[in-house]
Coordinates of C-alpha atoms in Angstrom, one line a residue:
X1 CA 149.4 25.7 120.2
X2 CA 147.4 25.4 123.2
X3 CA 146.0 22.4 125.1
X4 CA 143.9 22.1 127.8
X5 CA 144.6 19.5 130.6
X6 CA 143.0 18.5 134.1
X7 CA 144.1 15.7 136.0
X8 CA 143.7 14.2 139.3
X9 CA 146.5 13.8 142.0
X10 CA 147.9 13.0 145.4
X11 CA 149.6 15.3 146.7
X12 CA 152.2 14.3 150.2
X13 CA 155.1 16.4 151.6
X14 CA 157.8 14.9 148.5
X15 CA 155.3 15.7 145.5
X16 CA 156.5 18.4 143.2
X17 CA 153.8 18.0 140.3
X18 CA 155.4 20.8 138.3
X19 CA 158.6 19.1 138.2
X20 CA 156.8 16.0 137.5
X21 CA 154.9 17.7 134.3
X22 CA 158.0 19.4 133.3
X23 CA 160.3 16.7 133.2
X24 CA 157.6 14.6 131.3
X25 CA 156.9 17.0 128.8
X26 CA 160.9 17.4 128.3
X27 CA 160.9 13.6 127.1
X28 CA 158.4 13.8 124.9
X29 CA 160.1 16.8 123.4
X30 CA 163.2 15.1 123.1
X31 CA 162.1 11.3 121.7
X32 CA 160.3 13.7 118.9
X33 CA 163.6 16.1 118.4
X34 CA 162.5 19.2 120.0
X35 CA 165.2 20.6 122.1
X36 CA 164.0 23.9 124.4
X37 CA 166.3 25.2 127.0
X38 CA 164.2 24.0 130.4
X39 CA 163.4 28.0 131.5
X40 CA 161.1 27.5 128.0
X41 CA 159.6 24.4 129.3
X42 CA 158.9 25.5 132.3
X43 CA 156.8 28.4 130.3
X44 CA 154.9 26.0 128.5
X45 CA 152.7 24.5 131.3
X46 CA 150.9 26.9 133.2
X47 CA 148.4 26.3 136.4
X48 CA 145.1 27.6 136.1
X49 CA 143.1 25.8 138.9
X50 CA 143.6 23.9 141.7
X51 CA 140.9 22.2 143.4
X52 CA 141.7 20.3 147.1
X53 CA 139.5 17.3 147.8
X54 CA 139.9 14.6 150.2
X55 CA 142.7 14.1 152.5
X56 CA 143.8 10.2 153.7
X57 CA 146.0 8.5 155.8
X58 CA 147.5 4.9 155.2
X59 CA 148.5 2.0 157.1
X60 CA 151.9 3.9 157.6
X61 CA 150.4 7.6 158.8
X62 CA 151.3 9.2 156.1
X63 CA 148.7 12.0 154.9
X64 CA 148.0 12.8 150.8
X65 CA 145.5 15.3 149.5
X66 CA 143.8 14.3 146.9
X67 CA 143.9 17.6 144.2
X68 CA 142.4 18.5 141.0
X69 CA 144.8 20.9 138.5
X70 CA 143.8 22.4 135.8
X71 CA 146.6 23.3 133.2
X72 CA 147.3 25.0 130.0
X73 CA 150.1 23.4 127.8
X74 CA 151.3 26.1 125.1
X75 CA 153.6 24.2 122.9
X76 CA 155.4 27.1 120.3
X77 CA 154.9 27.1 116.9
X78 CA 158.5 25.0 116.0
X79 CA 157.3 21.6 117.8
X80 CA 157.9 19.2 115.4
X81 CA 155.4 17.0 115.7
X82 CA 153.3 18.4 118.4
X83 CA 151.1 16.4 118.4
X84 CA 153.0 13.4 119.4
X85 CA 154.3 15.6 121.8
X86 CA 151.2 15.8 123.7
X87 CA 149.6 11.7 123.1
X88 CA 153.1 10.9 124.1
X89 CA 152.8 13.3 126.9
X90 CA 149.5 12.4 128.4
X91 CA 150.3 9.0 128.2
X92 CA 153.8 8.7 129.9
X93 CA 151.9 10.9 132.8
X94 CA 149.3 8.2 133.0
X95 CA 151.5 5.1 132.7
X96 CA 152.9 6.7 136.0
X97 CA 151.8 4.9 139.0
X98 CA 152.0 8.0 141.6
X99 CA 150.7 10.2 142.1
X100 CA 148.8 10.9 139.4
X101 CA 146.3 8.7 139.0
X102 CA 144.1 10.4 136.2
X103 CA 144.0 13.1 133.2
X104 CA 142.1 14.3 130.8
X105 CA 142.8 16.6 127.3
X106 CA 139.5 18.7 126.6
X107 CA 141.2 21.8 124.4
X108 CA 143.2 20.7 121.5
X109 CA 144.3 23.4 119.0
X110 CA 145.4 21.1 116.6
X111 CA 141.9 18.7 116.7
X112 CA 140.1 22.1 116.1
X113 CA 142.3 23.1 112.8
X114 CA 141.7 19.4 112.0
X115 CA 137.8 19.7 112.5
X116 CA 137.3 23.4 110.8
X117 CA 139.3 21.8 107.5
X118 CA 137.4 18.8 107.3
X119 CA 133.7 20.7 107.7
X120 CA 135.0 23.0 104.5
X121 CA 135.7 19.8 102.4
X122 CA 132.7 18.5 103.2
X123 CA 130.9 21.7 102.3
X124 CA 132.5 22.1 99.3
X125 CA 131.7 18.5 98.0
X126 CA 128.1 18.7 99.4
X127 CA 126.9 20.6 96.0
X128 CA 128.3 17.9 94.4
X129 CA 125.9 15.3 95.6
X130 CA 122.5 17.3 95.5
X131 CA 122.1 16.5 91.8
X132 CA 122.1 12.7 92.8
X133 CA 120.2 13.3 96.0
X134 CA 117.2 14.7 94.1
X135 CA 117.1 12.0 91.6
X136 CA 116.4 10.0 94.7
X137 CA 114.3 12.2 96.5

């Protein structure tokens, strides 16, 4: 099951956003039951683009680059309830205060199954109706 994430980030010397995403996503997994030796986690995000924006100083010199990632999350097939997974997921990673400070889903396997069955139902009722339609009409 694949899903689509881009988020927003600082990035300073300390900030290991891989680590950051993969101990998230091992949470989630575990408060839903799933247990994946960490090598598989690891596997299940993957980088696809990285974007550098600003860079900023604070009061105390330090320096942070603001970045733009673009991941894929591939959650296998035996996720219990994957998609808990990934709400649960996306918000622990926004309920963090540093350093990312925003994210977006925009490719959810599961929302697309979801969508594709509910436009057959309502094709297959739809002849159902146009008797009653055209007493109206």
């Amino acid at each position: 099951m694949i899903f689509e994430f881009v988020m927003v980030y600082q990035q300073d010397p300390d900030t290991d956003i891989r680590q950051i995403l993969i101990d998230t996503l091992t949470t989630s997994l575990q408060d839903n039951y799933d247990e994946f030796e960490p090598d598989t986690v690891e596997q299940m995000i993957i980088f696809q683009t990285q974007r550098i924006a600003n860079q900023s100083t604070n009061q105390d010199g330090n320096t942070t680059q603001t970045i733009i990632l673009g991941f894929t999350l591939d959650l296998p097939e035996e996720v219990n309830q994957a998609q808990t997974v990934v709400e649960e997921f996306a918000k622990a990673l926004t309920e963090k205060t540093t350093p990312i400070s925003h994210i977006v889903k925009f490719e959810d396997s599961l929302l697309q199954a979801d969508l594709a069955r509910w436009s057959a139902e309502i094709f297959a009722i739809e002849p159902m109706f146009q008797p009653c339609l055209m007493g109206i009409l």
